[in-house]
Coordinates of C-alpha atoms and ligand atoms in Angstrom, one line a residue:
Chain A
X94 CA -13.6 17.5 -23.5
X95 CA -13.1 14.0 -23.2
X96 CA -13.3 12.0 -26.6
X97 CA -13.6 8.1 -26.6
X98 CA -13.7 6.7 -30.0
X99 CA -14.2 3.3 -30.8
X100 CA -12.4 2.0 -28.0
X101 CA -12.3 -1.5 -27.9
X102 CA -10.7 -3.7 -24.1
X103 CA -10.1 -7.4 -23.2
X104 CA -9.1 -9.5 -20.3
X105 CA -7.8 -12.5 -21.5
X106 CA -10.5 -13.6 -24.1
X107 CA -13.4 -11.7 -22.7
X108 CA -13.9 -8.5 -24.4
X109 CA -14.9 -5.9 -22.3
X110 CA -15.4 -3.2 -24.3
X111 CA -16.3 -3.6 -28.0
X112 CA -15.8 -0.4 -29.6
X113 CA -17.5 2.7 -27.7
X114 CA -17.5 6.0 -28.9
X115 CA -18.8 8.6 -26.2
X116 CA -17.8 12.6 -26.2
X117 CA -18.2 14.7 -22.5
X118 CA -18.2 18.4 -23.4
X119 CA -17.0 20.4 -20.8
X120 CA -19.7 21.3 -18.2
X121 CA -21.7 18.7 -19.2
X122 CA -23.0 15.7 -16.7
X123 CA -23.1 12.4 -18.4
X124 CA -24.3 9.0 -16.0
X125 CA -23.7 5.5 -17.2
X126 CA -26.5 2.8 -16.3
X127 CA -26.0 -0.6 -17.0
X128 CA -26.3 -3.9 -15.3
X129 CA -23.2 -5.7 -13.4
X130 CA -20.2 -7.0 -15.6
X131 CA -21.1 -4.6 -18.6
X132 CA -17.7 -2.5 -18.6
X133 CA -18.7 0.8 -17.1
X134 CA -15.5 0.6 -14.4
X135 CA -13.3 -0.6 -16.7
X136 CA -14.4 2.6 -18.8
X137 CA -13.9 4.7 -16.0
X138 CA -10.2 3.1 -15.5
X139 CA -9.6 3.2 -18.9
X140 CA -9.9 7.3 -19.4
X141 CA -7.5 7.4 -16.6
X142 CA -5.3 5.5 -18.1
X143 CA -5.3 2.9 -15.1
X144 CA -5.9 0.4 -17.8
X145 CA -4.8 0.3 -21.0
X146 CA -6.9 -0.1 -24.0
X147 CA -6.6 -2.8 -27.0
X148 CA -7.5 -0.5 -29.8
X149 CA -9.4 3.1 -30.3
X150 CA -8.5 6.2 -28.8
X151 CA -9.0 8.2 -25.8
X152 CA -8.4 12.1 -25.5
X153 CA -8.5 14.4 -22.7
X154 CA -8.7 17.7 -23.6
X155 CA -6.5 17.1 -26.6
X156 CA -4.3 14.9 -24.9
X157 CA -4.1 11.0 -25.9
X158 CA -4.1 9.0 -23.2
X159 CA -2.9 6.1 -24.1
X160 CA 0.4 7.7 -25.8
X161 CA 3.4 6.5 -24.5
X162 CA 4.6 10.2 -24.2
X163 CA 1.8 11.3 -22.2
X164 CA 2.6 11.7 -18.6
X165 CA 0.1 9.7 -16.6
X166 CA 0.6 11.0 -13.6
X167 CA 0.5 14.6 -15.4
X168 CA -3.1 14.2 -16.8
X169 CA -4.5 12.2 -13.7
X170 CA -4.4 15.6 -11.8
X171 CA -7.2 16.8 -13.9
X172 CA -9.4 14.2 -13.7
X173 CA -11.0 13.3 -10.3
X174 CA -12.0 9.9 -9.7
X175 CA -14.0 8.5 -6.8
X176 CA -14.4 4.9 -6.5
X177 CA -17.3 2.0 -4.6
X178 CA -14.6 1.4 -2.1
X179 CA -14.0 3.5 0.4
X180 CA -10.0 4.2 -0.1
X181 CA -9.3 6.7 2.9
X182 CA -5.6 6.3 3.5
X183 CA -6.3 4.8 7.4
X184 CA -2.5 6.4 8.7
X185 CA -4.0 9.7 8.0
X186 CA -6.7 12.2 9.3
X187 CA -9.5 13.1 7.0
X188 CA -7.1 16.5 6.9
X189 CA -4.4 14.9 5.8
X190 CA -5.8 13.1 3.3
X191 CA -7.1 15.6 1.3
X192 CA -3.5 17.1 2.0
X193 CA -1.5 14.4 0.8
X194 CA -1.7 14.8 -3.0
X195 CA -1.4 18.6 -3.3
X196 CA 1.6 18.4 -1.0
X197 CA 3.7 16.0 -2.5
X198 CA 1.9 15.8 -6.2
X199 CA 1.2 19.6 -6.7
X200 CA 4.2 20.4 -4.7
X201 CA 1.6 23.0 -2.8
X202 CA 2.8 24.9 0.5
X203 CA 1.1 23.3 3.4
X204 CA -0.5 26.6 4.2
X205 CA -2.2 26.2 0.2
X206 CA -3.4 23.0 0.5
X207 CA -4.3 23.1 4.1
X208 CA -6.8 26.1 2.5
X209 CA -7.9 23.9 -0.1
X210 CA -8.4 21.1 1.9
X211 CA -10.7 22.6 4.6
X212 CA -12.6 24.6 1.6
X213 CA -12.9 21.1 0.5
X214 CA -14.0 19.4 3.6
X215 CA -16.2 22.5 4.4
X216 CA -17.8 21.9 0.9
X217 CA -19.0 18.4 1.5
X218 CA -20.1 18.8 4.6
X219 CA -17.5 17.8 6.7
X220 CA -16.0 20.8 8.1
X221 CA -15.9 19.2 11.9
X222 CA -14.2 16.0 10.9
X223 CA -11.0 17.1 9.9
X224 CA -8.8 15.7 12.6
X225 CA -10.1 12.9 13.1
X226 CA -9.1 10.0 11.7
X227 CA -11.2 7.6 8.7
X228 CA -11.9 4.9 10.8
X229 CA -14.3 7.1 12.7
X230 CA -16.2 7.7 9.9
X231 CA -19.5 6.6 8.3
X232 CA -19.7 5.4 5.0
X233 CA -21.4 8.3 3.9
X234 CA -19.0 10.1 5.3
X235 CA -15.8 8.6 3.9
X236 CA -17.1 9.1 0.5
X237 CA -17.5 12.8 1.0
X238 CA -14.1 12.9 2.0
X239 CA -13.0 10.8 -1.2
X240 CA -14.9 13.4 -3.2
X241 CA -13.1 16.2 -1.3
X242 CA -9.4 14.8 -1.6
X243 CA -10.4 14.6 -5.2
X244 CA -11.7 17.8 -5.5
X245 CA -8.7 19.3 -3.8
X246 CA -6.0 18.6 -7.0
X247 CA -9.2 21.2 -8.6
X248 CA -9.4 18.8 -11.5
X249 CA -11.3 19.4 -14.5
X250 CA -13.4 16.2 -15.1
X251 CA -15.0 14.1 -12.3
X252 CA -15.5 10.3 -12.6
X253 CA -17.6 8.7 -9.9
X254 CA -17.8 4.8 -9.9
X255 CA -21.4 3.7 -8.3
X256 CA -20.2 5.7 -5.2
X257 CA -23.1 5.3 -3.4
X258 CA -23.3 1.1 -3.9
X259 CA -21.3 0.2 -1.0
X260 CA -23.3 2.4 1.3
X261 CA -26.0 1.8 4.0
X262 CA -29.4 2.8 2.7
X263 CA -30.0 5.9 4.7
X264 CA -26.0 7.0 3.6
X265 CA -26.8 7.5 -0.2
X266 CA -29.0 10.5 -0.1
X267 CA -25.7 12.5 1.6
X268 CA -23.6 11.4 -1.0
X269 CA -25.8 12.2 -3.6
X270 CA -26.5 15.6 -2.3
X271 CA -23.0 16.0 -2.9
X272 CA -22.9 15.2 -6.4
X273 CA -26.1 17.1 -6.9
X274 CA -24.2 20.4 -5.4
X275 CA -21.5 19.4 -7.5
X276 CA -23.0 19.3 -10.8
X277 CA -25.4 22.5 -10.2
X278 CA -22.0 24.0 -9.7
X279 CA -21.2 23.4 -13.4
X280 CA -18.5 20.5 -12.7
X281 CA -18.0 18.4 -15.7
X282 CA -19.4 14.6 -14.5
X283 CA -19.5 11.2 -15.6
X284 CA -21.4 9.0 -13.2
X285 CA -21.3 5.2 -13.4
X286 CA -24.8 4.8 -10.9
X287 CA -28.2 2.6 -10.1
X288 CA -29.4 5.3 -8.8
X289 CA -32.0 5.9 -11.4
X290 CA -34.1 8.8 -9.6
X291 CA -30.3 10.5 -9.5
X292 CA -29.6 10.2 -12.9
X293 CA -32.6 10.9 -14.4
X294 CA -32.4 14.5 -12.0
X295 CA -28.7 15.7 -12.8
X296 CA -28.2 14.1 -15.7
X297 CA -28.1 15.7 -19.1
X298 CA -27.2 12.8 -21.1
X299 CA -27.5 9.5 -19.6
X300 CA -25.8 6.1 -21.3
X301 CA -26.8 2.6 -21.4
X302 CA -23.9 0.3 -21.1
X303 CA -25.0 -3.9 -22.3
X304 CA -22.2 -6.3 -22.5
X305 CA -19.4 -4.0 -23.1
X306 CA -21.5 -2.4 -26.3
X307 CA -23.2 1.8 -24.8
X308 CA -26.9 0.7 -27.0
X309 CA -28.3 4.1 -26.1
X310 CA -27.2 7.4 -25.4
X311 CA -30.2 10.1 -25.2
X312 CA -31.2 12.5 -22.6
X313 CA -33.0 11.4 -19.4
X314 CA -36.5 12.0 -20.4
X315 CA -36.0 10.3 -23.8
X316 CA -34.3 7.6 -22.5
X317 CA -36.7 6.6 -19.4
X318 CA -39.2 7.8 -21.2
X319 CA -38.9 6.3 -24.5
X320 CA -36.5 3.8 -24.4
X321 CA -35.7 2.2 -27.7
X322 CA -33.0 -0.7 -27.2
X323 CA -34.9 -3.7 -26.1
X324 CA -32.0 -4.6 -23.4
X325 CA -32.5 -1.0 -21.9
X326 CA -36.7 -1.5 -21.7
X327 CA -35.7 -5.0 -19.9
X328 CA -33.6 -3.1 -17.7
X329 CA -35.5 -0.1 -16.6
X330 CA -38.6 -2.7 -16.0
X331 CA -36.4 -4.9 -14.0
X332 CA -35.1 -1.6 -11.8
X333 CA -38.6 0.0 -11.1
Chain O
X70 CA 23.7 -19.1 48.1
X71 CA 25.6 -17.1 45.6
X72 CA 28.7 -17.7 47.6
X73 CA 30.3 -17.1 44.3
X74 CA 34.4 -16.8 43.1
X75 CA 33.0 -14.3 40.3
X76 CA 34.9 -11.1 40.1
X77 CA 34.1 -8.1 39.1
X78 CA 36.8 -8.3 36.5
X79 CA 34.6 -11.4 35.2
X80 CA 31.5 -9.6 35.0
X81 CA 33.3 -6.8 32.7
X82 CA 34.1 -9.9 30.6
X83 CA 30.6 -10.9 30.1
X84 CA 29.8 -7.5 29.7
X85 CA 32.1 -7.1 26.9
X86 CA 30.6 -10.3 25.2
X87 CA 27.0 -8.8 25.7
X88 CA 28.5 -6.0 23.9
X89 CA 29.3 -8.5 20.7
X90 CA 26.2 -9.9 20.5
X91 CA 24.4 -6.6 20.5
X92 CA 26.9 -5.2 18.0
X93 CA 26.8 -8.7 15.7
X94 CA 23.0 -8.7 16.2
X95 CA 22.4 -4.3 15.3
X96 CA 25.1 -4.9 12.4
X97 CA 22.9 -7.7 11.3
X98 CA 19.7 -6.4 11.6
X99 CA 20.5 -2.7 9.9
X100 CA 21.8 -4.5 7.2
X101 CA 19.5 -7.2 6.8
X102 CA 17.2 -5.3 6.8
X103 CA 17.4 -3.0 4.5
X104 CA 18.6 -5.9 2.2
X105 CA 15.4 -7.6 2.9
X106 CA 13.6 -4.3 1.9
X107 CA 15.2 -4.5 -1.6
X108 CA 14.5 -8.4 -2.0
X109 CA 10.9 -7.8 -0.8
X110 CA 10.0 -4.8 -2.6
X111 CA 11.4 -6.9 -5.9
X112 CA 9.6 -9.9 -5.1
X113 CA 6.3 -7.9 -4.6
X114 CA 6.7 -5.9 -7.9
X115 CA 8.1 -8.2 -10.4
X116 CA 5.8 -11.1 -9.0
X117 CA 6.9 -14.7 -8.3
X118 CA 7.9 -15.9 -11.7
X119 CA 10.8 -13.0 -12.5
X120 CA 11.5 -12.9 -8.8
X121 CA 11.9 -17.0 -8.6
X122 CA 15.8 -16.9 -8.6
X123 CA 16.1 -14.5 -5.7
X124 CA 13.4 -16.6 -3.7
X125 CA 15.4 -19.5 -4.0
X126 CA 18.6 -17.7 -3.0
X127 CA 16.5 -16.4 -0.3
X128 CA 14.7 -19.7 0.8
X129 CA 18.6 -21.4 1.3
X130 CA 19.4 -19.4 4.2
X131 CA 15.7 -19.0 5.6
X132 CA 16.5 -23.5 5.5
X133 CA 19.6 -24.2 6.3
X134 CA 20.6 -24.2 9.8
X135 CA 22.8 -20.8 10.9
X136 CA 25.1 -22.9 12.5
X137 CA 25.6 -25.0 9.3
X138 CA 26.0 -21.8 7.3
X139 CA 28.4 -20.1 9.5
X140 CA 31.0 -22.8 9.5
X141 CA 30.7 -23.4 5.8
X142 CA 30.9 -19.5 4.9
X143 CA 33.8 -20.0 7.5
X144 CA 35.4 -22.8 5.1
X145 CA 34.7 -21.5 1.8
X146 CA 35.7 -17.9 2.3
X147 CA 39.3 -18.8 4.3
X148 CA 39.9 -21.9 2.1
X149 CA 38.4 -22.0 -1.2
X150 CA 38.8 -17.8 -2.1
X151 CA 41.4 -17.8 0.5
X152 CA 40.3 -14.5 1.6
X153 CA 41.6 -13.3 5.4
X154 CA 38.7 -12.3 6.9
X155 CA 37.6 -11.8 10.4
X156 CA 35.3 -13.8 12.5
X157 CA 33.8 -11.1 13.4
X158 CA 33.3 -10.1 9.5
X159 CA 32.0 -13.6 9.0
X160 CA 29.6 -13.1 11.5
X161 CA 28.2 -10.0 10.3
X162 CA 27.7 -11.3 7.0
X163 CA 25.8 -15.1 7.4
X164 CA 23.4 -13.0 9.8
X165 CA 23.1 -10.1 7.4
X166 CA 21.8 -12.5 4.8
X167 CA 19.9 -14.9 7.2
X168 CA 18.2 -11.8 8.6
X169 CA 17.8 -10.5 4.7
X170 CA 15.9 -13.7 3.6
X171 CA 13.1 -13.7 6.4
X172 CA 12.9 -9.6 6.5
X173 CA 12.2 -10.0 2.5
X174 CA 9.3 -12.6 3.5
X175 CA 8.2 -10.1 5.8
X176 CA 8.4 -6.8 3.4
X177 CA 6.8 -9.0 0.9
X178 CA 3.3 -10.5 3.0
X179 CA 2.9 -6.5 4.2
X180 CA 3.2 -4.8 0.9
X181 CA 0.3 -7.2 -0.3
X182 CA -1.3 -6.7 2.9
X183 CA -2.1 -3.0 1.7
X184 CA -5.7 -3.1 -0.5
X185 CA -5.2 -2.1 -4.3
X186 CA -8.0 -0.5 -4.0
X187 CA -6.4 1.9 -1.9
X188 CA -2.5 2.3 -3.8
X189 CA -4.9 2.9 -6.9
X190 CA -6.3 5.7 -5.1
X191 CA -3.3 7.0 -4.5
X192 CA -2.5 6.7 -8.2
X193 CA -5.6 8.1 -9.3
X194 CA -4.5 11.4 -7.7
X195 CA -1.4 12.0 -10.1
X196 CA 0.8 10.0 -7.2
X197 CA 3.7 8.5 -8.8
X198 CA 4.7 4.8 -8.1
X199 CA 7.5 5.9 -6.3
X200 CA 5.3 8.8 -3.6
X201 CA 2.7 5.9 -3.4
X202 CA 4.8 3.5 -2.1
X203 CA 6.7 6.3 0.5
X204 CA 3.3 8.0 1.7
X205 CA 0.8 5.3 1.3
X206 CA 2.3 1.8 1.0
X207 CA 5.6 2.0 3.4
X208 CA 3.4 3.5 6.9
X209 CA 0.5 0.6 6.4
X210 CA 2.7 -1.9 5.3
X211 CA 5.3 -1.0 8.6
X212 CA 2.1 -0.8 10.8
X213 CA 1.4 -4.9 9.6
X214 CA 5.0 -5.6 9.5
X215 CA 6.2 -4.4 12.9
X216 CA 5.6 -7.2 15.1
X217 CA 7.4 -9.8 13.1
X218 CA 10.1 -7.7 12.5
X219 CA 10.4 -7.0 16.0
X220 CA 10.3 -11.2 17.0
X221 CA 12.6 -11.6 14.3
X222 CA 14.9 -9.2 15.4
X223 CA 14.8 -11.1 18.9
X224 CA 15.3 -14.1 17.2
X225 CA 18.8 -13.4 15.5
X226 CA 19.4 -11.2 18.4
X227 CA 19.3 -15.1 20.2
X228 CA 20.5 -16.8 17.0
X229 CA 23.8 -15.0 17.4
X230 CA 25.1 -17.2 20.1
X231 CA 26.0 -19.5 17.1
X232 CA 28.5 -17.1 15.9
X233 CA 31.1 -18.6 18.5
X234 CA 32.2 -21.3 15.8
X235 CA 33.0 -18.5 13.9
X236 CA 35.9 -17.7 16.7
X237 CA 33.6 -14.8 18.0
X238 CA 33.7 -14.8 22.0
X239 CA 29.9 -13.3 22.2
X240 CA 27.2 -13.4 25.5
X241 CA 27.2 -17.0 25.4
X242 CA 30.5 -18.1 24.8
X243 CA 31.8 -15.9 27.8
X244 CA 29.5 -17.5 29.9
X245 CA 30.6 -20.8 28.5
X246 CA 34.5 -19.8 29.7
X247 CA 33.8 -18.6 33.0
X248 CA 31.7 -22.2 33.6
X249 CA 34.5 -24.2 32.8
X250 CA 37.0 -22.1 34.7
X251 CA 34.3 -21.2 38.0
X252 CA 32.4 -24.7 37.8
X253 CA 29.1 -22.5 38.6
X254 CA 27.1 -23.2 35.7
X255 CA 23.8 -22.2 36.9
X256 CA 24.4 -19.1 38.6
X257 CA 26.5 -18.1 35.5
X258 CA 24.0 -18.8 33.1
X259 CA 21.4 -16.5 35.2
X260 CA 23.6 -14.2 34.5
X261 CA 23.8 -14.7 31.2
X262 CA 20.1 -15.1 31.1
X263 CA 19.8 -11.4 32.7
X264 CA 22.3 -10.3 30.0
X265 CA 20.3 -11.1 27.0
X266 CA 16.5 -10.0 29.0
X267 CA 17.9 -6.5 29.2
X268 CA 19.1 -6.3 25.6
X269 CA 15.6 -7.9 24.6
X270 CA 13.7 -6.0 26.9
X271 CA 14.2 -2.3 25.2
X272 CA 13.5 -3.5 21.7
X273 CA 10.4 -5.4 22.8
X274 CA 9.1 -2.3 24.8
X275 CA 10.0 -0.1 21.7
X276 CA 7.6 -2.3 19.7
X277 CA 4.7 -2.1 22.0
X278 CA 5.1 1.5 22.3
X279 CA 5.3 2.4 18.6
X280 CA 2.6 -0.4 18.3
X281 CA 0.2 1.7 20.6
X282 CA 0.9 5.1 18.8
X283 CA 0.0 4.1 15.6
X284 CA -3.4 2.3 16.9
X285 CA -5.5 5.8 17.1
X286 CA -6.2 5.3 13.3
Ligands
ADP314 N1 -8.7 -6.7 -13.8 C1 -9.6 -7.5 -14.4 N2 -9.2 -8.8 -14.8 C2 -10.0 -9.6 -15.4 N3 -11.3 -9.4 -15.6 C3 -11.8 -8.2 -15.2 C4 -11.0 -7.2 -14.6 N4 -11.7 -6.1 -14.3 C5 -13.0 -6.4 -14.8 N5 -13.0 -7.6 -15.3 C6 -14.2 -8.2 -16.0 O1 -14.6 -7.3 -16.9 C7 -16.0 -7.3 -17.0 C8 -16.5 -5.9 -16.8 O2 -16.2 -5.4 -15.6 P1 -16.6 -4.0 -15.0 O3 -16.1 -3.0 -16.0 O4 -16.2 -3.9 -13.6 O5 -18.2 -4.0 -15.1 P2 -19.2 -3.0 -14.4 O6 -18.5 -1.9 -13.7 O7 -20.1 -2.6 -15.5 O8 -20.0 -3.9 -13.4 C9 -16.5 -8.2 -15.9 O9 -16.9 -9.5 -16.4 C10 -15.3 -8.4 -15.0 O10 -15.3 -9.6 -14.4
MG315 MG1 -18.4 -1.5 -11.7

């Protein structure tokens, strides 16, 4: 379960985030609209502990993240994080890349996480690719294997970061088949997307994120269907 | 037209001088390097305010002339802290720290060359700051760094020849003796010339080649 309560993030003097509260119950797939600028990465960065917070708390299946006892690098392995960028590492193949981390982090054999990491591959679709390296890859295709390398520490929690926004328009759907397969599969999800067709499929609780402040939180058919906050009605009228 | 008095005693002598610059110049470079790894690698991660003194430690040898630096290292060492050291010893260490300050440029522009998009990746999978920078940040960051390092390699490889005020008989300064004892300065100097080509010539080569192996990716 991952717990945020009333967490509260600046950057200088621009506050980010101004108090959100937000529980993810295990199994459960949460997606986070919201225009540009309204914190929904920095929320994302913030439950891994990539940024720190200002006040409010943040646990992860019990443990606070934000503690200065808790190992970072410790809890990181159980939460899977897939970002807009593509971030293959370029010096290795798509193989290797999905090696790298349960090698050296999870101190696996090669012969384990060369399993893992062409069950992975296989998984997202990308069971021919694995020697070759990034650069030959599509879009579409580099963030399948961002989602495998992730997938490969078997965390508990994913976090996808508008994964699809960076992609060509006939890309997406792959990608989003992915996350589909990934959530009918029971994986616990929160998606930060403007893919509003996607969200309102997979999700069962989607947020609305407005100037660092989540104004709604229903499930998909309330909250497209019957939107309350004002901001959110602008939005979804805007997107259609 | 090489009717020439040169011996073959004379040619082991510019041999043997070859042999000083290429040990001056691998002592240098080894060392100055991995001195320039530290200074970079500190300069990256503290960032330019903490790391100000040691850039401006740095930025005196990458600005004074070598030649001007050897002779006062020379002076202070032998007269000031009247230590009795060797030319040789001298050498080694101006060039270590002259190397040092443009290898920490060097480390410093390639780390930064490496998105942080892609290191936080890397962090993002439990990676600690330490198996980020050996598995991720060191291979991309020696891919960018590689061809400056290799000119400047070359360059203190040629720099070296300065080292004779320093009282060390290198390439140069042999070729310099046999001129003024065989009064053949230009087929002695094509000598000399060859001399330095084929220590050169290896490293370059080594450069390209490494260059083409890591371009499949
Ligand atoms: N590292 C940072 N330093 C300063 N400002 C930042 C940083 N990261 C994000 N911001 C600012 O915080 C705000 C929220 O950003 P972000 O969480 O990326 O929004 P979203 O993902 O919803 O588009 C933006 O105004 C952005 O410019
Ligand atoms: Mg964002």
């Amino acid at each position: 379960m991952i717990k945020i309560e009333n967490v509260r993030k600046s950057f200088g003097q621009l506050e980010v985030l101004k108090g959100i509260d937000l529980t993810v119950e295990k199994g459960e797939v949460l997606t986070i609209i919201g225009g540009s600028g309204s914190g929904k990465s920095t929320l994302l960065t913030c439950i891994n502990g990539l940024e720190p917070i200002d006040a409010g708390r943040i646990t992860v299946d019990g443990t606070v993240v934000h503690d200065k006892s808790t190992d970072l690098n410790k809890l990181r392995r159980k939460l899977g994080i897939v970002f807009q960028q593509f971030n293959a590492f370029p010096h290795l193949t798509v193989l290797e890349n999905v090696m790298l981390a349960p090698r050296k982090v999870l101190k696996q054999s090669r012969a384990e996480a060369e399993a893992m990491a062409i069950k992975q591959l296989g998984h997202v679709g990308l069971g021919d690719k694995v020697d070759v390296y990034p650069s030959r890859l599509s879009g579409g295709q580099q963030q399948r294997m961002a989602i495998a390398r992730a997938l490969a520490m078997s965390p508990g929690y994913m976090l996808f970061d508008e994964v699809t926004s960076a992609l060509d328009p006939q890309l997406v759907g792959e990608v989003l088949d992915t996350l589909r397969l990934l959530a009918s599969e029971g994986m616990t999800m929160i998606c930060v997307t403007h893919e509003m067709k996607f969200a309102r499929e997979v999700s069962d609780r989607v947020a609305f994120f407005h100037k660092g402040v989540m104004a709604e939180i229903a499930p998909p058919e309330k909250l497209f269907g019957a939107p309350e906050d004002p901001e959110l009605q602008k939005f979804l009228a805007a997107t259609h | 037209m090489f009717d020439t008095a040169l011996s073959a005693h004379d040619l082991l002598f510019l041999a043997k001088g070859a042999g000083v610059t290429l040990l001056v110049t691998a002592i240098s470079v080894a060392f100055g390097t991995i001195l320039g790894i530290l200074c970079g690698v500190f300069r990256f991660q503290v960032g330019p305010y903490w790391a100000s003194p040691v850039t401006f430690i740095l930025d005196i040898f990458r600005s004074i002339p070598l030649l001007i630096q050897l002779v006062l290292a020379n002076a202070f060492l032998g007269m000031v802290l009247k230590l009795r050291m060797s030319g040789f010893t001298i050498a080694c260490g101006v060039l270590t720290l002259y190397t040092a300050a443009y290898c920490a440029e060097i480390v410093r522009g390639s780390i930064g060359s490496v998105p942080g998009t892609t290191r936080r990746a890397g962090r993002s999978l439990g990676m600690t700051w330490f198996q980020d920078m050996r598995y991720i940040v060191l291979p991309l960051a020696t891919r960018v760094a590689l061809p400056s390092w290799i000119g400047l390699a070359l360059g203190v490889m040629k720099d070296s020849a300065l080292v004779y005020v320093v009282q060390v008989t290198e390439l140069l300064k042999s070729t310099q003796i046999l001129i003024t004892r065989l009064q053949e300065p230009l087929f002695l100097l094509m000598i000399c010339g060859a001399f330095y080509f084929l220590i050169s010539f290896p490293i370059a080569r080594f450069g390209g080649y490494l260059e083409k192996r890591w371009s499949n990716d």
